[in-house]
Amino acid sequence: MKKTLLLLLIFISGITFSQSKEYSGVVKAKGDNLPLPGVNIIIKGTKIGTQTDFDGNFKITVPDSLRVLSFSYLGFQALEFKLKNERNIEIALKEDCNIDWFDAQHIGFYLNSGVVNNPIGGQFHLTFPAIFGQPTLKSGIGYQTNLEENRFVNAYLNLEHLFVSCDFNVDINSSYRNLDFDDKIDLSAYSIETNLNFNKISAIIGASKIDFVNTIENKNINSIGTTLGIRTWIGRPFLMSVFTKTTIYRNLTEYHTEIKKQYKKVYGFLKYYKVNDFNELSVGIGIEFTYLFKSQKR
C-alpha cells in the first residue's frame, strides 16, 4: 500500500512538473530598441513574477493553465502578452501617452563663440507655460561679436506644443536675425515657421522676409523666401537634438544647422549659419534649470 502511494505521489509530481514551462526573453523600448532594466513581469491572475536584469533579459516559469504575462515599467504603457509555443520572446514597450512637457518652465544661460568671425557671445533663454499644461511659450536672444564692426543677433519667440496627441503636435516659431559683417554685409530677416512633430522627427515649413545688402558685390535683395527643414531627437544614450533648414530667396539662400547635446542640466551646442559669402561656426555651453511659481511650491 505504501509503495502504491509513493508511486502515485511521484506520478502526480511528474504531471505537475510537466504542466509548467520556462520562458525567457528580453524587454526593449519601442523605437530606439534599447533594453529596459527593472521591468516588472507578473503571471496574470497570480502574484508570481520577476524583473528584467540590467540588459533587459528575464526568465520565468509559467504553469500551462496560465498563458498571459503582464509587463509594466514606469513611463511606458503596460502590456499583456499571450504565451504561445515560442519559449524565447522579445517584448517592445511603448512610451506612455501621458505627456508631460518638462521644458515648460526653463531658464537657460549660455556662453558661445564663433570660430570663424565672431569669437565672443552669449545666449539667454526663457520658457514658461502660456496656459498651464500647454502650450509653452519660448523666448530667447543670442549675440555674437568681434568687438569691432561685426555683429550677429538672433532672437526668437515660439509657441510650442499645440494640437497635441500622443504621436503628433505642432509648434509655431518666429525669429529675427540681424547681421553686420566687415562693413560689407548688412542683413535683417524675419521668419515664421511651423514644426509638424511626428514622434521624434519634425518637418519644418515656413516663410521668411529678408533685407540683404552686400556693398562689395553691389547686391541689394528684398525678398520673401520659403523655408524647409527637418528636426530629430536622438534618445538614450545620446540625448541629442539635430536640425537643419534652408530658406530660398530670390538670388539668395540662407542655411541653418544645429546640434544640441544634453548632460543633466548642462547643454552644449554646435551651430552653423551661412548666407552669401558669410558663414559662421559657433560652439557653446550653458546651463538650463527649472523654476517654479509660488503657487507650485505648496
PDB file of C-alpha atoms in Angstrom:
ATOM      1  CA  MET A   1       0.000   0.000   0.000  1.00  0.00           C
ATOM      2  CA  LYS A   2       2.871   2.372   0.883  1.00  0.00           C
ATOM      3  CA  LYS A   3       4.619   1.622  -2.402  1.00  0.00           C
ATOM      4  CA  THR A   4       1.405   2.382  -4.259  1.00  0.00           C
ATOM      5  CA  LEU A   5       1.027   5.752  -2.504  1.00  0.00           C
ATOM      6  CA  LEU A   6       4.690   6.600  -3.175  1.00  0.00           C
ATOM      7  CA  LEU A   7       4.338   5.801  -6.878  1.00  0.00           C
ATOM      8  CA  LEU A   8       1.142   7.845  -7.004  1.00  0.00           C
ATOM      9  CA  LEU A   9       2.882  10.878  -5.446  1.00  0.00           C
ATOM     10  CA  ILE A  10       5.792  10.578  -7.889  1.00  0.00           C
ATOM     11  CA  PHE A  11       3.330  10.339 -10.789  1.00  0.00           C
ATOM     12  CA  ILE A  12       1.376  13.427  -9.623  1.00  0.00           C
ATOM     13  CA  SER A  13       4.620  15.380  -9.130  1.00  0.00           C
ATOM     14  CA  GLY A  14       5.712  14.447 -12.625  1.00  0.00           C
ATOM     15  CA  ILE A  15       2.427  15.653 -14.050  1.00  0.00           C
ATOM     16  CA  THR A  16       2.682  18.927 -12.106  1.00  0.00           C
ATOM     17  CA  PHE A  17       6.245  19.498 -13.293  1.00  0.00           C
ATOM     18  CA  SER A  18       5.282  18.787 -16.899  1.00  0.00           C
ATOM     19  CA  GLN A  19       2.460  21.330 -16.641  1.00  0.00           C
ATOM     20  CA  SER A  20       4.904  24.244 -16.240  1.00  0.00           C
ATOM     21  CA  LYS A  21       7.265  25.711 -18.818  1.00  0.00           C
ATOM     22  CA  GLU A  22      10.160  28.116 -18.533  1.00  0.00           C
ATOM     23  CA  TYR A  23      10.086  31.158 -20.764  1.00  0.00           C
ATOM     24  CA  SER A  24      12.926  33.574 -21.378  1.00  0.00           C
ATOM     25  CA  GLY A  25      13.237  36.776 -23.333  1.00  0.00           C
ATOM     26  CA  VAL A  26      14.203  40.426 -23.461  1.00  0.00           C
ATOM     27  CA  VAL A  27      12.226  43.650 -22.990  1.00  0.00           C
ATOM     28  CA  LYS A  28      13.166  46.692 -25.079  1.00  0.00           C
ATOM     29  CA  ALA A  29      11.880  50.218 -25.643  1.00  0.00           C
ATOM     30  CA  LYS A  30       9.880  50.506 -28.834  1.00  0.00           C
ATOM     31  CA  GLY A  31      11.548  52.923 -31.229  1.00  0.00           C
ATOM     32  CA  ASP A  32      15.152  53.135 -30.008  1.00  0.00           C
ATOM     33  CA  ASN A  33      15.259  49.352 -29.359  1.00  0.00           C
ATOM     34  CA  LEU A  34      17.314  49.745 -26.162  1.00  0.00           C
ATOM     35  CA  PRO A  35      16.928  47.162 -23.353  1.00  0.00           C
ATOM     36  CA  LEU A  36      14.866  48.133 -20.294  1.00  0.00           C
ATOM     37  CA  PRO A  37      16.189  47.021 -16.871  1.00  0.00           C
ATOM     38  CA  GLY A  38      13.842  46.548 -13.918  1.00  0.00           C
ATOM     39  CA  VAL A  39      10.640  45.850 -15.877  1.00  0.00           C
ATOM     40  CA  ASN A  40       8.031  44.126 -13.673  1.00  0.00           C
ATOM     41  CA  ILE A  41       6.731  40.858 -15.139  1.00  0.00           C
ATOM     42  CA  ILE A  42       3.732  39.163 -13.485  1.00  0.00           C
ATOM     43  CA  ILE A  43       1.870  35.996 -14.434  1.00  0.00           C
ATOM     44  CA  LYS A  44      -1.644  37.363 -14.869  1.00  0.00           C
ATOM     45  CA  GLY A  45      -4.040  36.121 -12.184  1.00  0.00           C
ATOM     46  CA  THR A  46      -1.233  35.447  -9.704  1.00  0.00           C
ATOM     47  CA  LYS A  47       1.375  37.291  -7.640  1.00  0.00           C
ATOM     48  CA  ILE A  48       4.181  35.279  -9.215  1.00  0.00           C
ATOM     49  CA  GLY A  49       6.641  37.413 -11.109  1.00  0.00           C
ATOM     50  CA  THR A  50      10.146  38.574 -11.815  1.00  0.00           C
ATOM     51  CA  GLN A  51      12.076  41.574 -13.167  1.00  0.00           C
ATOM     52  CA  THR A  52      14.369  42.114 -16.120  1.00  0.00           C
ATOM     53  CA  ASP A  53      18.093  42.371 -15.432  1.00  0.00           C
ATOM     54  CA  PHE A  54      20.413  45.223 -16.452  1.00  0.00           C
ATOM     55  CA  ASP A  55      20.360  44.033 -20.086  1.00  0.00           C
ATOM     56  CA  GLY A  56      16.568  43.665 -20.188  1.00  0.00           C
ATOM     57  CA  ASN A  57      16.668  39.840 -20.003  1.00  0.00           C
ATOM     58  CA  PHE A  58      14.317  37.685 -17.925  1.00  0.00           C
ATOM     59  CA  LYS A  59      13.351  34.074 -17.160  1.00  0.00           C
ATOM     60  CA  ILE A  60      10.058  32.920 -15.671  1.00  0.00           C
ATOM     61  CA  THR A  61       8.345  29.554 -15.142  1.00  0.00           C
ATOM     62  CA  VAL A  62       4.660  29.604 -16.055  1.00  0.00           C
ATOM     63  CA  PRO A  63       2.027  26.898 -15.413  1.00  0.00           C
ATOM     64  CA  ASP A  64       0.382  25.682 -18.614  1.00  0.00           C
ATOM     65  CA  SER A  65      -3.009  26.732 -17.259  1.00  0.00           C
ATOM     66  CA  LEU A  66      -1.889  30.355 -17.142  1.00  0.00           C
ATOM     67  CA  ARG A  67      -0.956  31.834 -20.520  1.00  0.00           C
ATOM     68  CA  VAL A  68      -0.667  35.622 -20.065  1.00  0.00           C
ATOM     69  CA  LEU A  69       2.272  37.718 -18.822  1.00  0.00           C
ATOM     70  CA  SER A  70       1.809  41.341 -17.727  1.00  0.00           C
ATOM     71  CA  PHE A  71       4.695  43.786 -18.310  1.00  0.00           C
ATOM     72  CA  SER A  72       4.827  47.172 -16.554  1.00  0.00           C
ATOM     73  CA  TYR A  73       7.509  49.866 -16.364  1.00  0.00           C
ATOM     74  CA  LEU A  74       7.453  53.488 -15.220  1.00  0.00           C
ATOM     75  CA  GLY A  75       6.978  55.869 -18.148  1.00  0.00           C
ATOM     76  CA  PHE A  76       5.815  53.110 -20.519  1.00  0.00           C
ATOM     77  CA  GLN A  77       2.415  51.654 -21.378  1.00  0.00           C
ATOM     78  CA  ALA A  78       1.598  48.375 -19.627  1.00  0.00           C
ATOM     79  CA  LEU A  79       1.422  45.346 -21.933  1.00  0.00           C
ATOM     80  CA  GLU A  80      -0.231  41.950 -21.673  1.00  0.00           C
ATOM     81  CA  PHE A  81       1.374  39.193 -23.746  1.00  0.00           C
ATOM     82  CA  LYS A  82      -0.313  35.863 -24.518  1.00  0.00           C
ATOM     83  CA  LEU A  83       2.155  32.989 -24.477  1.00  0.00           C
ATOM     84  CA  LYS A  84       2.247  30.568 -27.387  1.00  0.00           C
ATOM     85  CA  ASN A  85       4.659  27.809 -28.342  1.00  0.00           C
ATOM     86  CA  GLU A  86       7.629  30.149 -28.644  1.00  0.00           C
ATOM     87  CA  ARG A  87       9.775  29.798 -25.499  1.00  0.00           C
ATOM     88  CA  ASN A  88      12.058  32.777 -26.192  1.00  0.00           C
ATOM     89  CA  ILE A  89      10.197  36.038 -26.666  1.00  0.00           C
ATOM     90  CA  GLU A  90      11.003  39.676 -27.351  1.00  0.00           C
ATOM     91  CA  ILE A  91       8.783  42.389 -25.889  1.00  0.00           C
ATOM     92  CA  ALA A  92       8.688  46.036 -27.059  1.00  0.00           C
ATOM     93  CA  LEU A  93       7.135  48.542 -24.646  1.00  0.00           C
ATOM     94  CA  LYS A  94       5.822  51.840 -25.954  1.00  0.00           C
ATOM     95  CA  GLU A  95       6.405  55.112 -24.107  1.00  0.00           C
ATOM     96  CA  ASP A  96       3.419  56.219 -22.063  1.00  0.00           C
ATOM     97  CA  CYS A  97       0.960  58.543 -23.728  1.00  0.00           C
ATOM     98  CA  ASN A  98       0.697  60.740 -20.620  1.00  0.00           C
ATOM     99  CA  ILE A  99       2.612  63.745 -21.938  1.00  0.00           C
ATOM    100  CA  ASP A 100       4.494  65.985 -19.510  1.00  0.00           C
ATOM    101  CA  TRP A 101       6.337  68.921 -21.062  1.00  0.00           C
ATOM    102  CA  PHE A 102       9.496  69.056 -18.942  1.00  0.00           C
ATOM    103  CA  ASP A 103      10.644  72.137 -20.888  1.00  0.00           C
ATOM    104  CA  ALA A 104       7.619  74.204 -19.810  1.00  0.00           C
ATOM    105  CA  GLN A 105       9.453  76.268 -17.151  1.00  0.00           C
ATOM    106  CA  HIS A 106      13.130  76.639 -18.018  1.00  0.00           C
ATOM    107  CA  ILE A 107      15.736  79.389 -17.787  1.00  0.00           C
ATOM    108  CA  GLY A 108      18.969  78.964 -19.706  1.00  0.00           C
ATOM    109  CA  PHE A 109      22.258  80.848 -19.902  1.00  0.00           C
ATOM    110  CA  TYR A 110      24.960  80.103 -22.487  1.00  0.00           C
ATOM    111  CA  LEU A 111      28.441  81.268 -23.378  1.00  0.00           C
ATOM    112  CA  ASN A 112      29.298  80.773 -27.020  1.00  0.00           C
ATOM    113  CA  SER A 113      31.992  81.628 -29.511  1.00  0.00           C
ATOM    114  CA  GLY A 114      32.093  81.961 -33.267  1.00  0.00           C
ATOM    115  CA  VAL A 115      35.033  80.024 -34.668  1.00  0.00           C
ATOM    116  CA  VAL A 116      35.202  81.994 -37.935  1.00  0.00           C
ATOM    117  CA  ASN A 117      34.184  85.631 -37.397  1.00  0.00           C
ATOM    118  CA  ASN A 118      32.606  86.465 -34.037  1.00  0.00           C
ATOM    119  CA  PRO A 119      34.585  84.968 -31.141  1.00  0.00           C
ATOM    120  CA  ILE A 120      32.608  86.466 -28.237  1.00  0.00           C
ATOM    121  CA  GLY A 121      28.947  85.860 -27.481  1.00  0.00           C
ATOM    122  CA  GLY A 122      26.205  84.636 -25.228  1.00  0.00           C
ATOM    123  CA  GLN A 123      22.599  83.471 -25.217  1.00  0.00           C
ATOM    124  CA  PHE A 124      19.640  83.722 -22.854  1.00  0.00           C
ATOM    125  CA  HIS A 125      16.513  81.541 -22.958  1.00  0.00           C
ATOM    126  CA  LEU A 126      13.236  81.783 -21.032  1.00  0.00           C
ATOM    127  CA  THR A 127      10.407  79.270 -21.254  1.00  0.00           C
ATOM    128  CA  PHE A 128       7.071  79.458 -19.483  1.00  0.00           C
ATOM    129  CA  PRO A 129       3.567  77.997 -19.922  1.00  0.00           C
ATOM    130  CA  ALA A 130       1.269  80.270 -21.896  1.00  0.00           C
ATOM    131  CA  ILE A 131      -1.575  78.290 -20.324  1.00  0.00           C
ATOM    132  CA  PHE A 132      -0.744  75.883 -17.502  1.00  0.00           C
ATOM    133  CA  GLY A 133      -0.240  72.481 -19.076  1.00  0.00           C
ATOM    134  CA  GLN A 134       0.135  73.648 -22.686  1.00  0.00           C
ATOM    135  CA  PRO A 135       1.020  75.374 -24.922  1.00  0.00           C
ATOM    136  CA  THR A 136       4.531  76.552 -23.980  1.00  0.00           C
ATOM    137  CA  LEU A 137       5.938  79.975 -24.802  1.00  0.00           C
ATOM    138  CA  LYS A 138       9.676  80.037 -25.512  1.00  0.00           C
ATOM    139  CA  SER A 139      11.759  83.160 -25.995  1.00  0.00           C
ATOM    140  CA  GLY A 140      15.437  83.870 -26.298  1.00  0.00           C
ATOM    141  CA  ILE A 141      18.166  86.046 -27.730  1.00  0.00           C
ATOM    142  CA  GLY A 142      21.747  85.396 -28.804  1.00  0.00           C
ATOM    143  CA  TYR A 143      24.513  87.883 -29.550  1.00  0.00           C
ATOM    144  CA  GLN A 144      27.962  87.402 -31.097  1.00  0.00           C
ATOM    145  CA  THR A 145      30.627  89.968 -31.975  1.00  0.00           C
ATOM    146  CA  ASN A 146      34.320  90.514 -32.659  1.00  0.00           C
ATOM    147  CA  LEU A 147      34.158  93.717 -30.568  1.00  0.00           C
ATOM    148  CA  GLU A 148      34.680  95.734 -33.747  1.00  0.00           C
ATOM    149  CA  GLU A 149      32.500  96.014 -36.831  1.00  0.00           C
ATOM    150  CA  ASN A 150      30.976  92.510 -36.783  1.00  0.00           C
ATOM    151  CA  ARG A 151      27.684  91.752 -35.040  1.00  0.00           C
ATOM    152  CA  PHE A 152      25.235  88.846 -35.274  1.00  0.00           C
ATOM    153  CA  VAL A 153      21.927  88.933 -33.357  1.00  0.00           C
ATOM    154  CA  ASN A 154      19.415  86.098 -33.316  1.00  0.00           C
ATOM    155  CA  ALA A 155      16.140  86.357 -31.346  1.00  0.00           C
ATOM    156  CA  TYR A 156      13.092  84.101 -31.283  1.00  0.00           C
ATOM    157  CA  LEU A 157       9.603  83.754 -29.832  1.00  0.00           C
ATOM    158  CA  ASN A 158       7.950  80.338 -30.160  1.00  0.00           C
ATOM    159  CA  LEU A 159       4.547  78.922 -29.221  1.00  0.00           C
ATOM    160  CA  GLU A 160       5.085  75.182 -28.837  1.00  0.00           C
ATOM    161  CA  HIS A 161       3.055  72.026 -28.113  1.00  0.00           C
ATOM    162  CA  LEU A 162      -0.137  72.989 -29.928  1.00  0.00           C
ATOM    163  CA  PHE A 163      -2.733  70.461 -31.173  1.00  0.00           C
ATOM    164  CA  VAL A 164      -1.231  67.714 -29.022  1.00  0.00           C
ATOM    165  CA  SER A 165      -1.827  63.973 -29.417  1.00  0.00           C
ATOM    166  CA  CYS A 166       0.337  61.007 -28.429  1.00  0.00           C
ATOM    167  CA  ASP A 167       2.386  60.934 -31.620  1.00  0.00           C
ATOM    168  CA  PHE A 168       1.828  64.411 -33.057  1.00  0.00           C
ATOM    169  CA  ASN A 169       1.993  68.055 -32.003  1.00  0.00           C
ATOM    170  CA  VAL A 170       2.590  71.413 -33.668  1.00  0.00           C
ATOM    171  CA  ASP A 171       4.868  74.377 -32.899  1.00  0.00           C
ATOM    172  CA  ILE A 172       4.676  77.905 -34.317  1.00  0.00           C
ATOM    173  CA  ASN A 173       8.080  79.631 -34.309  1.00  0.00           C
ATOM    174  CA  SER A 174       9.049  83.212 -35.115  1.00  0.00           C
ATOM    175  CA  SER A 175      12.580  84.622 -35.293  1.00  0.00           C
ATOM    176  CA  TYR A 176      14.567  87.747 -36.119  1.00  0.00           C
ATOM    177  CA  ARG A 177      18.155  87.880 -37.378  1.00  0.00           C
ATOM    178  CA  ASN A 178      20.410  90.904 -37.789  1.00  0.00           C
ATOM    179  CA  LEU A 179      23.929  90.736 -39.226  1.00  0.00           C
ATOM    180  CA  ASP A 180      26.665  93.305 -39.824  1.00  0.00           C
ATOM    181  CA  PHE A 181      29.846  91.903 -41.342  1.00  0.00           C
ATOM    182  CA  ASP A 182      33.060  93.758 -42.234  1.00  0.00           C
ATOM    183  CA  ASP A 183      31.098  96.853 -43.307  1.00  0.00           C
ATOM    184  CA  LYS A 184      30.257  94.734 -46.323  1.00  0.00           C
ATOM    185  CA  ILE A 185      27.088  92.790 -45.460  1.00  0.00           C
ATOM    186  CA  ASP A 186      24.012  94.209 -43.762  1.00  0.00           C
ATOM    187  CA  LEU A 187      21.149  91.765 -43.192  1.00  0.00           C
ATOM    188  CA  SER A 188      17.771  91.814 -41.432  1.00  0.00           C
ATOM    189  CA  ALA A 189      15.430  88.830 -41.653  1.00  0.00           C
ATOM    190  CA  TYR A 190      12.093  87.869 -40.101  1.00  0.00           C
ATOM    191  CA  SER A 191      10.741  84.320 -40.168  1.00  0.00           C
ATOM    192  CA  ILE A 192       7.649  82.404 -39.152  1.00  0.00           C
ATOM    193  CA  GLU A 193       7.639  78.620 -39.279  1.00  0.00           C
ATOM    194  CA  THR A 194       5.524  75.638 -38.356  1.00  0.00           C
ATOM    195  CA  ASN A 195       7.070  72.493 -36.885  1.00  0.00           C
ATOM    196  CA  LEU A 196       4.999  69.370 -37.547  1.00  0.00           C
ATOM    197  CA  ASN A 197       6.286  66.982 -34.868  1.00  0.00           C
ATOM    198  CA  PHE A 198       5.768  63.292 -35.562  1.00  0.00           C
ATOM    199  CA  ASN A 199       7.148  61.478 -32.518  1.00  0.00           C
ATOM    200  CA  LYS A 200      10.933  62.100 -32.750  1.00  0.00           C
ATOM    201  CA  ILE A 201      11.001  63.653 -36.230  1.00  0.00           C
ATOM    202  CA  SER A 202       9.769  67.131 -37.183  1.00  0.00           C
ATOM    203  CA  ALA A 203       9.097  68.692 -40.553  1.00  0.00           C
ATOM    204  CA  ILE A 204       9.870  72.433 -40.691  1.00  0.00           C
ATOM    205  CA  ILE A 205       7.815  74.562 -43.095  1.00  0.00           C
ATOM    206  CA  GLY A 206       7.744  78.348 -43.150  1.00  0.00           C
ATOM    207  CA  ALA A 207       8.430  81.675 -44.808  1.00  0.00           C
ATOM    208  CA  SER A 208      10.943  84.456 -44.268  1.00  0.00           C
ATOM    209  CA  LYS A 209      11.413  88.051 -45.385  1.00  0.00           C
ATOM    210  CA  ILE A 210      14.952  89.329 -45.852  1.00  0.00           C
ATOM    211  CA  ASP A 211      16.590  92.691 -46.490  1.00  0.00           C
ATOM    212  CA  PHE A 212      20.130  91.979 -47.652  1.00  0.00           C
ATOM    213  CA  VAL A 213      22.838  94.398 -48.787  1.00  0.00           C
ATOM    214  CA  ASN A 214      26.326  93.467 -49.996  1.00  0.00           C
ATOM    215  CA  THR A 215      28.222  96.677 -50.767  1.00  0.00           C
ATOM    216  CA  ILE A 216      31.189  94.873 -52.374  1.00  0.00           C
ATOM    217  CA  GLU A 217      29.067  92.919 -54.834  1.00  0.00           C
ATOM    218  CA  ASN A 218      26.585  95.795 -55.198  1.00  0.00           C
ATOM    219  CA  LYS A 219      23.817  93.362 -54.300  1.00  0.00           C
ATOM    220  CA  ASN A 220      20.580  94.570 -52.747  1.00  0.00           C
ATOM    221  CA  ILE A 221      17.892  91.952 -52.160  1.00  0.00           C
ATOM    222  CA  ASN A 222      14.487  92.444 -50.609  1.00  0.00           C
ATOM    223  CA  SER A 223      12.711  89.130 -50.920  1.00  0.00           C
ATOM    224  CA  ILE A 224      10.315  86.627 -49.329  1.00  0.00           C
ATOM    225  CA  GLY A 225      11.553  83.039 -49.267  1.00  0.00           C
ATOM    226  CA  THR A 226      10.334  79.537 -48.435  1.00  0.00           C
ATOM    227  CA  THR A 227      11.853  77.608 -45.523  1.00  0.00           C
ATOM    228  CA  LEU A 228      12.075  73.820 -45.468  1.00  0.00           C
ATOM    229  CA  GLY A 229      13.881  71.680 -42.933  1.00  0.00           C
ATOM    230  CA  ILE A 230      13.916  68.691 -40.616  1.00  0.00           C
ATOM    231  CA  ARG A 231      14.498  68.193 -36.909  1.00  0.00           C
ATOM    232  CA  THR A 232      15.069  64.967 -34.991  1.00  0.00           C
ATOM    233  CA  TRP A 233      15.638  63.865 -31.407  1.00  0.00           C
ATOM    234  CA  ILE A 234      18.175  61.106 -30.724  1.00  0.00           C
ATOM    235  CA  GLY A 235      17.299  59.451 -27.426  1.00  0.00           C
ATOM    236  CA  ARG A 236      19.278  57.393 -24.952  1.00  0.00           C
ATOM    237  CA  PRO A 237      22.208  57.199 -24.597  1.00  0.00           C
ATOM    238  CA  PHE A 238      22.997  60.277 -26.770  1.00  0.00           C
ATOM    239  CA  LEU A 239      20.204  62.696 -25.675  1.00  0.00           C
ATOM    240  CA  MET A 240      20.831  64.930 -28.664  1.00  0.00           C
ATOM    241  CA  SER A 241      18.689  67.095 -30.944  1.00  0.00           C
ATOM    242  CA  VAL A 242      19.631  67.897 -34.552  1.00  0.00           C
ATOM    243  CA  PHE A 243      18.004  70.260 -37.010  1.00  0.00           C
ATOM    244  CA  THR A 244      18.810  71.720 -40.383  1.00  0.00           C
ATOM    245  CA  LYS A 245      16.803  74.112 -42.554  1.00  0.00           C
ATOM    246  CA  THR A 246      17.213  76.150 -45.710  1.00  0.00           C
ATOM    247  CA  THR A 247      15.444  79.308 -46.864  1.00  0.00           C
ATOM    248  CA  ILE A 248      15.472  80.056 -50.581  1.00  0.00           C
ATOM    249  CA  TYR A 249      15.024  83.703 -51.599  1.00  0.00           C
ATOM    250  CA  ARG A 250      15.346  85.406 -54.936  1.00  0.00           C
ATOM    251  CA  ASN A 251      19.076  85.136 -55.809  1.00  0.00           C
ATOM    252  CA  LEU A 252      19.992  84.224 -52.225  1.00  0.00           C
ATOM    253  CA  THR A 253      19.960  81.182 -49.921  1.00  0.00           C
ATOM    254  CA  GLU A 254      20.190  81.023 -46.136  1.00  0.00           C
ATOM    255  CA  TYR A 255      21.316  77.893 -44.216  1.00  0.00           C
ATOM    256  CA  HIS A 256      20.956  76.922 -40.544  1.00  0.00           C
ATOM    257  CA  THR A 257      22.161  73.744 -38.796  1.00  0.00           C
ATOM    258  CA  GLU A 258      22.329  72.977 -35.072  1.00  0.00           C
ATOM    259  CA  ILE A 259      23.368  70.004 -32.923  1.00  0.00           C
ATOM    260  CA  LYS A 260      22.454  70.271 -29.237  1.00  0.00           C
ATOM    261  CA  LYS A 261      23.603  67.790 -26.606  1.00  0.00           C
ATOM    262  CA  GLN A 262      22.245  67.392 -23.080  1.00  0.00           C
ATOM    263  CA  TYR A 263      24.022  66.069 -19.990  1.00  0.00           C
ATOM    264  CA  LYS A 264      21.832  66.501 -16.902  1.00  0.00           C
ATOM    265  CA  LYS A 265      21.329  70.289 -16.647  1.00  0.00           C
ATOM    266  CA  VAL A 266      24.316  71.145 -18.839  1.00  0.00           C
ATOM    267  CA  TYR A 267      23.815  71.689 -22.568  1.00  0.00           C
ATOM    268  CA  GLY A 268      26.322  72.099 -25.355  1.00  0.00           C
ATOM    269  CA  PHE A 269      25.682  73.046 -28.962  1.00  0.00           C
ATOM    270  CA  LEU A 270      27.314  73.364 -32.342  1.00  0.00           C
ATOM    271  CA  LYS A 271      25.726  75.749 -34.882  1.00  0.00           C
ATOM    272  CA  TYR A 272      26.444  76.565 -38.499  1.00  0.00           C
ATOM    273  CA  TYR A 273      24.988  79.569 -40.328  1.00  0.00           C
ATOM    274  CA  LYS A 274      25.630  80.679 -43.918  1.00  0.00           C
ATOM    275  CA  VAL A 275      24.269  83.383 -46.181  1.00  0.00           C
ATOM    276  CA  ASN A 276      26.017  84.655 -49.320  1.00  0.00           C
ATOM    277  CA  ASP A 277      29.769  84.620 -48.571  1.00  0.00           C
ATOM    278  CA  PHE A 278      29.276  84.967 -44.791  1.00  0.00           C
ATOM    279  CA  ASN A 279      29.462  81.797 -42.717  1.00  0.00           C
ATOM    280  CA  GLU A 280      29.859  81.165 -39.014  1.00  0.00           C
ATOM    281  CA  LEU A 281      30.509  78.025 -36.983  1.00  0.00           C
ATOM    282  CA  SER A 282      29.578  78.579 -33.336  1.00  0.00           C
ATOM    283  CA  VAL A 283      30.166  76.418 -30.276  1.00  0.00           C
ATOM    284  CA  GLY A 284      28.577  76.992 -26.899  1.00  0.00           C
ATOM    285  CA  ILE A 285      27.953  75.577 -23.462  1.00  0.00           C
ATOM    286  CA  GLY A 286      25.387  76.562 -20.882  1.00  0.00           C
ATOM    287  CA  ILE A 287      23.047  75.534 -18.127  1.00  0.00           C
ATOM    288  CA  GLU A 288      19.278  75.238 -18.103  1.00  0.00           C
ATOM    289  CA  PHE A 289      17.245  74.769 -14.942  1.00  0.00           C
ATOM    290  CA  THR A 290      13.591  74.563 -13.994  1.00  0.00           C
ATOM    291  CA  TYR A 291      11.878  77.250 -11.942  1.00  0.00           C
ATOM    292  CA  LEU A 292       8.595  77.074 -10.017  1.00  0.00           C
ATOM    293  CA  PHE A 293       5.926  79.683  -9.374  1.00  0.00           C
ATOM    294  CA  LYS A 294       4.975  80.402  -5.770  1.00  0.00           C
ATOM    295  CA  SER A 295       1.680  78.532  -6.132  1.00  0.00           C
ATOM    296  CA  GLN A 296       3.567  75.427  -7.345  1.00  0.00           C
ATOM    297  CA  LYS A 297       5.814  75.259  -4.266  1.00  0.00           C
ATOM    298  CA  ARG A 298       2.973  74.431  -1.874  1.00  0.00           C
TER     299      ARG A 298
END
